[in-house]
Tab-separated table of N, CA, C and O in Angstrom:
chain	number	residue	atom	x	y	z
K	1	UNK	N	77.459	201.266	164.871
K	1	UNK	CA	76.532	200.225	164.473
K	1	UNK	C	76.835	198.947	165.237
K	1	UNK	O	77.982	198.647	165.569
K	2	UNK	N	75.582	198.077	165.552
K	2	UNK	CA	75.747	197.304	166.195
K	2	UNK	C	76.119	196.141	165.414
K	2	UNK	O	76.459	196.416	164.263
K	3	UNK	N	76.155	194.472	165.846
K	3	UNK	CA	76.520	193.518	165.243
K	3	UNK	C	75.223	193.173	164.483
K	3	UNK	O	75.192	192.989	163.266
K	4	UNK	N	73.875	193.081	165.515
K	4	UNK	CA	72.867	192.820	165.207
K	4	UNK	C	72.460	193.808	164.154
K	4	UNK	O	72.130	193.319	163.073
K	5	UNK	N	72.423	195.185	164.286
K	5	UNK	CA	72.187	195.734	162.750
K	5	UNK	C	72.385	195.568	161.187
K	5	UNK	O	71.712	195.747	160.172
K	6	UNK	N	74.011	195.011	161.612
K	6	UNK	CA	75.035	194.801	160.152
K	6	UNK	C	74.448	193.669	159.685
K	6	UNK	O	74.187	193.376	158.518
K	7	UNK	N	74.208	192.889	160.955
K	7	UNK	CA	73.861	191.245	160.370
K	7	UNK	C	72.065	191.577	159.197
K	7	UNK	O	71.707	191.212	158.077
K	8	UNK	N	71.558	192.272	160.100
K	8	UNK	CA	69.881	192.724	159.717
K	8	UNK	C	70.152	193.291	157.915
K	8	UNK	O	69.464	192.871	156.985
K	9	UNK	N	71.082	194.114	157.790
K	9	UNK	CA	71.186	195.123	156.325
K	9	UNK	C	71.989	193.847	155.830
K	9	UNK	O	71.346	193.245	154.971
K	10	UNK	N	73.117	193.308	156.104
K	10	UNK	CA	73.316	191.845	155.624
K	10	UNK	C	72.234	191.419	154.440
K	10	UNK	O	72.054	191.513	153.226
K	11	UNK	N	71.543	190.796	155.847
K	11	UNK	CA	70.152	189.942	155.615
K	11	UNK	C	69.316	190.657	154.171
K	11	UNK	O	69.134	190.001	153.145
K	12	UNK	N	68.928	191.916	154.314
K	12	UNK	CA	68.429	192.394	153.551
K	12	UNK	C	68.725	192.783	152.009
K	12	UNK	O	67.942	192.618	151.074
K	13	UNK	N	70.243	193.426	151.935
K	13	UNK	CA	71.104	193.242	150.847
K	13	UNK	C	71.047	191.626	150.228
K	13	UNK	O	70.355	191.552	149.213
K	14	UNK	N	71.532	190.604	150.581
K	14	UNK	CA	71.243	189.394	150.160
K	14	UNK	C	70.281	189.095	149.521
K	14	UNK	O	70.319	188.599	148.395
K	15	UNK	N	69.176	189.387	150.229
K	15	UNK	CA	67.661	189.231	149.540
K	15	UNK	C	67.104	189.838	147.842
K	15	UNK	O	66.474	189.408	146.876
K	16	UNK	N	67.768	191.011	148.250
K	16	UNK	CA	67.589	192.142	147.348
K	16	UNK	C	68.055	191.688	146.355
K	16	UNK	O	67.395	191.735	145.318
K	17	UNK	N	69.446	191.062	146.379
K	17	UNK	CA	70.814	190.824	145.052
K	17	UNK	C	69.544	189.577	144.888
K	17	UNK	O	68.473	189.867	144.354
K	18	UNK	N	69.749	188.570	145.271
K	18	UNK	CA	68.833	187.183	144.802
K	18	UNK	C	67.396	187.402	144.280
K	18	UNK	O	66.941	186.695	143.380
K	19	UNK	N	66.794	188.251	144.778
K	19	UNK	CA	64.929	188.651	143.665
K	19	UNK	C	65.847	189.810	142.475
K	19	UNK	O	65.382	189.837	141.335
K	20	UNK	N	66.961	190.619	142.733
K	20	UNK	CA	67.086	190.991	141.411
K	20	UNK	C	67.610	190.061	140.374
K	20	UNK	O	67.439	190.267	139.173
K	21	UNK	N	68.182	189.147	140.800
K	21	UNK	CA	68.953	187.952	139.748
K	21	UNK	C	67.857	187.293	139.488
K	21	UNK	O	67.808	186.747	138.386
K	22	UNK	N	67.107	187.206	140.078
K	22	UNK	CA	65.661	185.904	139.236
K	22	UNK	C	64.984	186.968	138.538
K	22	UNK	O	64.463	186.589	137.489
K	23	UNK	N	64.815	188.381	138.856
K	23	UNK	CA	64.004	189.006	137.832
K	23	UNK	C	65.132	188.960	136.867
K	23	UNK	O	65.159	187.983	136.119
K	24	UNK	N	65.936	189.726	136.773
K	24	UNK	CA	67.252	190.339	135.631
K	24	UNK	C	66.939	188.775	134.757
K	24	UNK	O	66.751	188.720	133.542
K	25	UNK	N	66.938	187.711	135.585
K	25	UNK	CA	67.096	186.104	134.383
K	25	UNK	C	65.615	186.296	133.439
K	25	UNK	O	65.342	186.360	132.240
K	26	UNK	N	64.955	186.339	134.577
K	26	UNK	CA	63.282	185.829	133.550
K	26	UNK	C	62.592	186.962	132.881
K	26	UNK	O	61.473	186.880	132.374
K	27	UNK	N	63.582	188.376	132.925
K	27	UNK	CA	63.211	188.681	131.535
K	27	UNK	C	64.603	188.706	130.686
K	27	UNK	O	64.680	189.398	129.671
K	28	UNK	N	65.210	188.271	130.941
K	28	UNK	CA	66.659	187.806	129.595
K	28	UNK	C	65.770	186.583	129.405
K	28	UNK	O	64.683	187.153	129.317
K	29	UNK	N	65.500	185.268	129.280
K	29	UNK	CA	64.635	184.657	128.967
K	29	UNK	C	63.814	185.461	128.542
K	29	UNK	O	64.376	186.038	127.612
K	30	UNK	N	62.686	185.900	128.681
K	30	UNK	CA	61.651	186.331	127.568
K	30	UNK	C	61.653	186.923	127.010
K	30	UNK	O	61.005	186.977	125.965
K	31	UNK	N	62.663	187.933	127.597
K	31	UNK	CA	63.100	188.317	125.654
K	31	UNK	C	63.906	187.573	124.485
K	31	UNK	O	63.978	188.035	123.347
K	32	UNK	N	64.642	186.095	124.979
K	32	UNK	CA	64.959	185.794	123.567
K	32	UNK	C	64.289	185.234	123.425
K	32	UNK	O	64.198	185.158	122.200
K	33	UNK	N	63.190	184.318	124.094
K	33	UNK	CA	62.190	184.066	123.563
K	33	UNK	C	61.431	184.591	122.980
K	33	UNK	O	60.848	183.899	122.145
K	34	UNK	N	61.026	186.073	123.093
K	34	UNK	CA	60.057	187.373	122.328
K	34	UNK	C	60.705	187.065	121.101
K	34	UNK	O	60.354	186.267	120.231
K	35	UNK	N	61.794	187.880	121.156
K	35	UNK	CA	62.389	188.506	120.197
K	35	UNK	C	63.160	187.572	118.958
K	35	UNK	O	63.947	186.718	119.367
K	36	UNK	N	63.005	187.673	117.735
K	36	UNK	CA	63.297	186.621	116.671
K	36	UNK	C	64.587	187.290	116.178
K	36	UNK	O	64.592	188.502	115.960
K	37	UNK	N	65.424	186.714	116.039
K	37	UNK	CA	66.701	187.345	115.284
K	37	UNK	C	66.401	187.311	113.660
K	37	UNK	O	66.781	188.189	112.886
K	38	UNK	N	65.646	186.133	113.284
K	38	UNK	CA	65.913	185.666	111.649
K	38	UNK	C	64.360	185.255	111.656
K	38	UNK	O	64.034	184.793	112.749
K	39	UNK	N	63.576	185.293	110.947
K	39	UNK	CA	62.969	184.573	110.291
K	39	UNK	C	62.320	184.073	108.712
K	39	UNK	O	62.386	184.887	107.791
K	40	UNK	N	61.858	183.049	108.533
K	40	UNK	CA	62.123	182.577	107.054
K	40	UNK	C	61.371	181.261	107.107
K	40	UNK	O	60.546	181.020	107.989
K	41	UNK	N	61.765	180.203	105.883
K	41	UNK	CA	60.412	179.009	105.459
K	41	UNK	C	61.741	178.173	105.156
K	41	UNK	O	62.856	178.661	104.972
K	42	UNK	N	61.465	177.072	105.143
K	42	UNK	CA	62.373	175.992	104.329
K	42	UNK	C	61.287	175.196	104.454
K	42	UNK	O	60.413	175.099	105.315
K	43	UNK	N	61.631	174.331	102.851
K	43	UNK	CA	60.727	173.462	102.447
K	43	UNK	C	61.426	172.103	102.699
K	43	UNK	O	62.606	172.224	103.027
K	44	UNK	N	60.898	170.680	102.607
K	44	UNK	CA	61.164	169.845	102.636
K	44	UNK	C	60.319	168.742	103.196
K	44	UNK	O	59.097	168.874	103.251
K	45	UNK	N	60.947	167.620	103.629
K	45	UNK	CA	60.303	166.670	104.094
K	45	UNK	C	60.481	166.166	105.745
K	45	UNK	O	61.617	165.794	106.037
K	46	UNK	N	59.671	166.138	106.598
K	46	UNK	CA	59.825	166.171	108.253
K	46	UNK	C	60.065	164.301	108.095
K	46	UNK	O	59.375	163.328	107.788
K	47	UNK	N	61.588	164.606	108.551
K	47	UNK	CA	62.174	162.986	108.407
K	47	UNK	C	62.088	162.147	109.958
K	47	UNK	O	62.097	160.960	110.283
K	48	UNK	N	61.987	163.661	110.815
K	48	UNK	CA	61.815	162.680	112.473
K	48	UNK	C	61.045	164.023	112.863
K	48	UNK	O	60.876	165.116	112.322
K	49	UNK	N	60.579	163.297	114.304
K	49	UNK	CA	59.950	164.556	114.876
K	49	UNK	C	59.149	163.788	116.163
K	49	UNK	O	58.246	162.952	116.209
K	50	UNK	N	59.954	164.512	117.189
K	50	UNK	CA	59.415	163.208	118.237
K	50	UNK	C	59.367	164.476	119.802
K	50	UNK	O	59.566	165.690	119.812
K	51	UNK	N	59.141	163.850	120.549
K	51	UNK	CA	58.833	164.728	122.130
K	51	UNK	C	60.417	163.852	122.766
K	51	UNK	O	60.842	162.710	122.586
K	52	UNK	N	60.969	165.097	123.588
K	52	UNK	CA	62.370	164.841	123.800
K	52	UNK	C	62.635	164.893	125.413
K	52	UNK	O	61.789	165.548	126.021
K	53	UNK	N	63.501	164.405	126.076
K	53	UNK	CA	63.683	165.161	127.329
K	53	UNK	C	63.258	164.589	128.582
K	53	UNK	O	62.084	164.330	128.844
K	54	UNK	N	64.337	164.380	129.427
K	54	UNK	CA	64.144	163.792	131.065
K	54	UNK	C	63.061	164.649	131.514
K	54	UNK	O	61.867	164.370	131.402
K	55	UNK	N	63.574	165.786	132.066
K	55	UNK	CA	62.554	166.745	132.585
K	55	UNK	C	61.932	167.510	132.250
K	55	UNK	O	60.879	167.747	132.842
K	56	UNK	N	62.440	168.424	130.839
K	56	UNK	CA	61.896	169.375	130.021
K	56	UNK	C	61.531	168.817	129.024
K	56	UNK	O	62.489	168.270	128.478
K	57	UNK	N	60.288	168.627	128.322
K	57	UNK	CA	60.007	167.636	127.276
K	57	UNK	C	59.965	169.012	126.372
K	57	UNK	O	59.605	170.137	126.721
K	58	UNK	N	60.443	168.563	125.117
K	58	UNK	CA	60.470	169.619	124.148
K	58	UNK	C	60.187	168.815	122.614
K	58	UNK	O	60.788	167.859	122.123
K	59	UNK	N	59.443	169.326	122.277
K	59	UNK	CA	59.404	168.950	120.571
K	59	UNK	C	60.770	169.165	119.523
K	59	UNK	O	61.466	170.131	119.212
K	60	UNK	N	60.742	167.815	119.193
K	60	UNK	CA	62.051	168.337	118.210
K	60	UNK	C	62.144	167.494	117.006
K	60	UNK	O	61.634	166.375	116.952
K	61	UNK	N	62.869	168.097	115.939
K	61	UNK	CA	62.733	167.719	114.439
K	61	UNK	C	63.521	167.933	113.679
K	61	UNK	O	64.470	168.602	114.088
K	62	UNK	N	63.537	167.484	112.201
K	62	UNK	CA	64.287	167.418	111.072
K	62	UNK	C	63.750	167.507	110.168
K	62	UNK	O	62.703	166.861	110.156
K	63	UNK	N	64.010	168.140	109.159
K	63	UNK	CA	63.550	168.585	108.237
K	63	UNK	C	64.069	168.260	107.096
K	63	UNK	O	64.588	169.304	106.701
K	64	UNK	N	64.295	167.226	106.110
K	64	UNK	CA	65.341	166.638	105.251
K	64	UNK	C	64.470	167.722	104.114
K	64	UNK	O	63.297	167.594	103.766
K	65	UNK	N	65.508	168.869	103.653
K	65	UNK	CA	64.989	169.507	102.852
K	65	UNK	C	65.634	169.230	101.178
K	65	UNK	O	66.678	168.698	100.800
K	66	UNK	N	64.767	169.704	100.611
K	66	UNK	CA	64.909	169.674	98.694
K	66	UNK	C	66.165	170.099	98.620
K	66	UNK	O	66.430	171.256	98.947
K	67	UNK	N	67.271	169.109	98.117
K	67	UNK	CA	68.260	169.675	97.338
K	67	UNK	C	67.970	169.769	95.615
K	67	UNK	O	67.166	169.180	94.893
K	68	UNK	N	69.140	170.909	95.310
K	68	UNK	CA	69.207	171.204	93.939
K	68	UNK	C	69.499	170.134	93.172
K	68	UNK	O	70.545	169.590	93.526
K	69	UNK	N	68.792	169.477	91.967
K	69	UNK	CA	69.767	168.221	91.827
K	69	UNK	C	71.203	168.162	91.415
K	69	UNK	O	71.711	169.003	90.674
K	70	UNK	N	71.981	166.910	92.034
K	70	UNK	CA	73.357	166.996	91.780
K	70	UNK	C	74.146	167.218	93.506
K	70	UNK	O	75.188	166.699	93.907
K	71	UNK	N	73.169	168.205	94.289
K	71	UNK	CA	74.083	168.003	95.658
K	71	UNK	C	73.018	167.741	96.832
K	71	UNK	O	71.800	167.573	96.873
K	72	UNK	N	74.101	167.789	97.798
K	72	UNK	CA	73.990	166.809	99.166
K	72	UNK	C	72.482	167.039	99.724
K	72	UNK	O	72.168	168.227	99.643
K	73	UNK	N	71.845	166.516	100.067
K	73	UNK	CA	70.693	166.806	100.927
K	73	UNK	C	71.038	167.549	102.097
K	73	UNK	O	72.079	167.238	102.675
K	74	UNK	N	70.093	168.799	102.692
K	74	UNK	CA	70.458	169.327	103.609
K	74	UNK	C	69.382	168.617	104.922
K	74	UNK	O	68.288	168.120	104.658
K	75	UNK	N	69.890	168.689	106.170
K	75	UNK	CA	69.079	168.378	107.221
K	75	UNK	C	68.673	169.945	108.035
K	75	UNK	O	69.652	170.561	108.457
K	76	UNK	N	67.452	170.512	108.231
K	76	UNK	CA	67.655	171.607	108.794
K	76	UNK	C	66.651	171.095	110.424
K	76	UNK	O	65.473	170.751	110.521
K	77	UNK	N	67.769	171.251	111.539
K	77	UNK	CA	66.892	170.879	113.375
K	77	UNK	C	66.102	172.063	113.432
K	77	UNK	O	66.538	173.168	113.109
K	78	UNK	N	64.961	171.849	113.834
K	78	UNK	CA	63.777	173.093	114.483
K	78	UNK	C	63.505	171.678	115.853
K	78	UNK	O	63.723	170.494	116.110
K	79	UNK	N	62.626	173.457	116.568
K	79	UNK	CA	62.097	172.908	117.770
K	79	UNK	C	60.757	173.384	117.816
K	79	UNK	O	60.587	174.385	117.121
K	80	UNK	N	59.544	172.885	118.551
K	80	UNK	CA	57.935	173.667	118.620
K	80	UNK	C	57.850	173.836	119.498
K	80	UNK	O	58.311	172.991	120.265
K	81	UNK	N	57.329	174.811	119.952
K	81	UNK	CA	56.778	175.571	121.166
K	81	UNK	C	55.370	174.972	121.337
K	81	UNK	O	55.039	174.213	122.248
K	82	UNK	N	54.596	175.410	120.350
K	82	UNK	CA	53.078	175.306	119.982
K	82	UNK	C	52.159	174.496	119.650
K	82	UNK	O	52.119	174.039	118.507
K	83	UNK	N	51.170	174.142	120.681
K	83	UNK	CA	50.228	172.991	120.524
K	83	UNK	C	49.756	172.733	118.911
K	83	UNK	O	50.010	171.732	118.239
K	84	UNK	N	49.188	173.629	118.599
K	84	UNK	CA	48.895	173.826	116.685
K	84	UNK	C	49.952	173.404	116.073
K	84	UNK	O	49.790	172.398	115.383
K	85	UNK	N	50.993	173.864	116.113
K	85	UNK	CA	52.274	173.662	115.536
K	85	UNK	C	52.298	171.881	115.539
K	85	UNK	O	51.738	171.124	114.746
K	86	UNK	N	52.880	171.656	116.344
K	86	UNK	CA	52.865	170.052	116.798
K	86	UNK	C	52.326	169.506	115.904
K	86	UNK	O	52.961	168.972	114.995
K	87	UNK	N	50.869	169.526	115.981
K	87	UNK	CA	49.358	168.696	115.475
K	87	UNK	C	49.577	168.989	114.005
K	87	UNK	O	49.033	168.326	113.122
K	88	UNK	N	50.512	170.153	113.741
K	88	UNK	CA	50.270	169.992	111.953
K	88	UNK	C	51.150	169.450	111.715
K	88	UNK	O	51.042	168.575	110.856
K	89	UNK	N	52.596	169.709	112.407
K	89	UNK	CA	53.661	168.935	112.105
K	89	UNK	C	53.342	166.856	111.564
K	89	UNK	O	53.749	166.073	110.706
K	90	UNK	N	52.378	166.853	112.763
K	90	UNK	CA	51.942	164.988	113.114
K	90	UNK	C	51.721	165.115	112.031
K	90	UNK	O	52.619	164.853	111.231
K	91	UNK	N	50.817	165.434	111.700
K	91	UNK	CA	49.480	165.095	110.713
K	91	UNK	C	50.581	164.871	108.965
K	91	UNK	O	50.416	164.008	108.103
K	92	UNK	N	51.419	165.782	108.989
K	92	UNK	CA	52.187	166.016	107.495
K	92	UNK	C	53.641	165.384	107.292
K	92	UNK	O	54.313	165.419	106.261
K	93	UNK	N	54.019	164.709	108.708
K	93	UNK	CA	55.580	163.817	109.141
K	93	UNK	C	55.091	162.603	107.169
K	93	UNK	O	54.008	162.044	106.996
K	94	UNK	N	56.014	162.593	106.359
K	94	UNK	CA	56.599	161.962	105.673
K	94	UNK	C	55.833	163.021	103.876
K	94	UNK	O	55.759	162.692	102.693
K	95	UNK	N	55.559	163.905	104.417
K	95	UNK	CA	54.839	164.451	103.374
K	95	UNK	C	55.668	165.919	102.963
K	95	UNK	O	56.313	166.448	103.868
K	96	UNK	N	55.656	166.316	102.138
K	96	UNK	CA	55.954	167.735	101.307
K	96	UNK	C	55.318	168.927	102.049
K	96	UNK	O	54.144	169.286	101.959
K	97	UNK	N	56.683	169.699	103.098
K	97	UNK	CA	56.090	170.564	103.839
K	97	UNK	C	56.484	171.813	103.754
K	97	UNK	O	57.709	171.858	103.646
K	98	UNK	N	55.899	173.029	103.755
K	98	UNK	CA	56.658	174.117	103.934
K	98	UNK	C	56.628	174.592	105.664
K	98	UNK	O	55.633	174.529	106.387
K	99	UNK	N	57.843	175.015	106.021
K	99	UNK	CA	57.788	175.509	107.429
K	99	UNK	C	58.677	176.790	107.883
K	99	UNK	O	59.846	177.168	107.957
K	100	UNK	N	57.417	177.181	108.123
K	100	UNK	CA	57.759	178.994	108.869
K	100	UNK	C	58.397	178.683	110.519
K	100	UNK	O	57.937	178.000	111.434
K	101	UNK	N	59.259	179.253	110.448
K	101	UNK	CA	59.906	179.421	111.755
K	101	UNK	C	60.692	180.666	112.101
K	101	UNK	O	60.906	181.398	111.135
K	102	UNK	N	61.147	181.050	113.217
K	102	UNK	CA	61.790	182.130	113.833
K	102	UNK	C	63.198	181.325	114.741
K	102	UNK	O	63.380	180.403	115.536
K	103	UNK	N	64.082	182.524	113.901
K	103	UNK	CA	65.761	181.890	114.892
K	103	UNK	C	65.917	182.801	116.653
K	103	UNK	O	66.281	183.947	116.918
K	104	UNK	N	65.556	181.908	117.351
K	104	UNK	CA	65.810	182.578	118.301
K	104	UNK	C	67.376	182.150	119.062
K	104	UNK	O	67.479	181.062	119.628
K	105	UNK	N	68.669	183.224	118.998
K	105	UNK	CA	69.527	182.987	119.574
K	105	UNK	C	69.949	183.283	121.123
K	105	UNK	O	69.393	184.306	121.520
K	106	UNK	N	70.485	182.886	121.756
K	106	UNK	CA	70.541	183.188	123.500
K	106	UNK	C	69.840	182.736	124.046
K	106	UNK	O	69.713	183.308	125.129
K	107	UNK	N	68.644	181.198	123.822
K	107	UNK	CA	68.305	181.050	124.466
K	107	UNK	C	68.941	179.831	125.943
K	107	UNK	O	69.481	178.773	125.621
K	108	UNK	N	68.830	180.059	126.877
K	108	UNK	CA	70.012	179.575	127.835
K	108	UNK	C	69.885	178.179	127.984
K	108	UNK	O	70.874	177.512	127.680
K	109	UNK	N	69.017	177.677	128.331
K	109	UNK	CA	68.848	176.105	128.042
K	109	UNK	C	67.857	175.346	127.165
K	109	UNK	O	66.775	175.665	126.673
K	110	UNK	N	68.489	174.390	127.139
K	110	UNK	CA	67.464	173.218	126.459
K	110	UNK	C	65.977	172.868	126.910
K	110	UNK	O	65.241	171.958	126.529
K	111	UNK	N	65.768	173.892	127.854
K	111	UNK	CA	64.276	173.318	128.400
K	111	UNK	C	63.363	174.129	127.596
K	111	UNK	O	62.194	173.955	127.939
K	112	UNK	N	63.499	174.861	126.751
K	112	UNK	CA	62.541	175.306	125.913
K	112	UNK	C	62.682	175.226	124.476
K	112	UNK	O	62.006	175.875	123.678
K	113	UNK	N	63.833	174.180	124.106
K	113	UNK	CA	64.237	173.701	123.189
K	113	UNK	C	65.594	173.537	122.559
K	113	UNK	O	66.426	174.444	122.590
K	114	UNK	N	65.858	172.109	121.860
K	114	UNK	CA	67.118	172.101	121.652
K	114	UNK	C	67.942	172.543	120.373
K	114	UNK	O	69.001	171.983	120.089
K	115	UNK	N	67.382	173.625	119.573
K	115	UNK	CA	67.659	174.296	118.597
K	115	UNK	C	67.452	175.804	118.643
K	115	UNK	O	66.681	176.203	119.515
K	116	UNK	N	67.941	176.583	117.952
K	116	UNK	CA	67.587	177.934	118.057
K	116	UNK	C	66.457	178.380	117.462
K	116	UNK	O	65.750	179.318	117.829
K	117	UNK	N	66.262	177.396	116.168
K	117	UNK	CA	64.937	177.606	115.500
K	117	UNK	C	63.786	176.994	116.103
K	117	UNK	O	63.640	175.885	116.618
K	118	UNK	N	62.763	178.250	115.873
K	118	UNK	CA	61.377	177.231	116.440
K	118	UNK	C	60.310	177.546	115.483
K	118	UNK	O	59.892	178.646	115.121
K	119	UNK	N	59.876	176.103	115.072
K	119	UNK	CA	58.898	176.331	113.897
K	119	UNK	C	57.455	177.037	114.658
K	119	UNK	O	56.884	176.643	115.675
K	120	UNK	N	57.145	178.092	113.861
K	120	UNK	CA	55.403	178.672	114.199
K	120	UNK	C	54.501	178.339	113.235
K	120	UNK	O	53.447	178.975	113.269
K	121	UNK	N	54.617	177.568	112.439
K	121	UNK	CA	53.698	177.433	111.238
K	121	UNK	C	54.116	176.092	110.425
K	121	UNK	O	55.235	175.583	110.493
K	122	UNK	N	53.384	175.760	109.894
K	122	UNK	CA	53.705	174.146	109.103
K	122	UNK	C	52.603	174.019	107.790
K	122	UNK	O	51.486	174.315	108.216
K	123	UNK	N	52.571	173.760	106.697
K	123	UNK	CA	51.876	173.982	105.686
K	123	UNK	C	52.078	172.698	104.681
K	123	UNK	O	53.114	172.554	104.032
K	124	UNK	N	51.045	171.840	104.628
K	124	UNK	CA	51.450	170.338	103.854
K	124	UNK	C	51.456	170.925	102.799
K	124	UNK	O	50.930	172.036	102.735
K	125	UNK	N	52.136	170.259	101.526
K	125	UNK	CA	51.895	170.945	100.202
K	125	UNK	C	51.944	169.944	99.149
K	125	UNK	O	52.332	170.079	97.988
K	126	UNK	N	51.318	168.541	99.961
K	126	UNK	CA	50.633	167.570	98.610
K	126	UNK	C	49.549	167.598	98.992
K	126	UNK	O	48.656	167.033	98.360
């Protein structure tokens, strides 16, 4: 084999490893994005809820939920994906809410949100 050959299958191997690492990533990304580990509702009151982020703007929130009386208030962070989502969130920020969400764990960065939970649903309930 020549120099110029090795260098050519080189060339080509390289290529190969780098489009399999961007595929192998962007579906590990969409699947933890697909895929929900947990999902469930917590009720409470949306105490912040604002658009976040230098480059990746992401929706993000708090949820100051109903304690039992006698103990601590809990804070539970979600993040929104979803235009709908958002707009109900606005509309119900200081009001009695129930909110459906899905725990998605593994997801690799903060550019699609800075919590594992992401609310899909929002339901005022005064």
């Amino acid at each position: 084999m020549t120099f110029e050959e090795i260098k050519k299958k080189t060339v080509k191997f390289s290529i190969l490893l780098i489009v399999a690492a961007v595929v192998l990533t962007a579906g590990y990304v969409k699947t933890a994005l697909t895929l929900s580990y947990s999902k469930g509702e917590r009720i409470g009151y949306v105490q912040k809820f604002s658009e976040k982020g230098w480059i990746c703007k992401t929706w993000e929130g708090e949820l100051q939920m109903l304690p039992v009386p006698g103990a601590l208030p809990e804070k539970f962070l979600f993040s929104v994906r979803d235009k709908g989502v958002i707009d109900k969130i606005n509309s119900s920020v200081g009001k009695k809410v129930s909110l459906f969400y899905e725990q998605h764990k593994g997801v690799p960065t903060t550019c699609f949100g800075e919590s594992e939970y992401f609310a899909v649903d929002a339901k005022t309930l005064e």
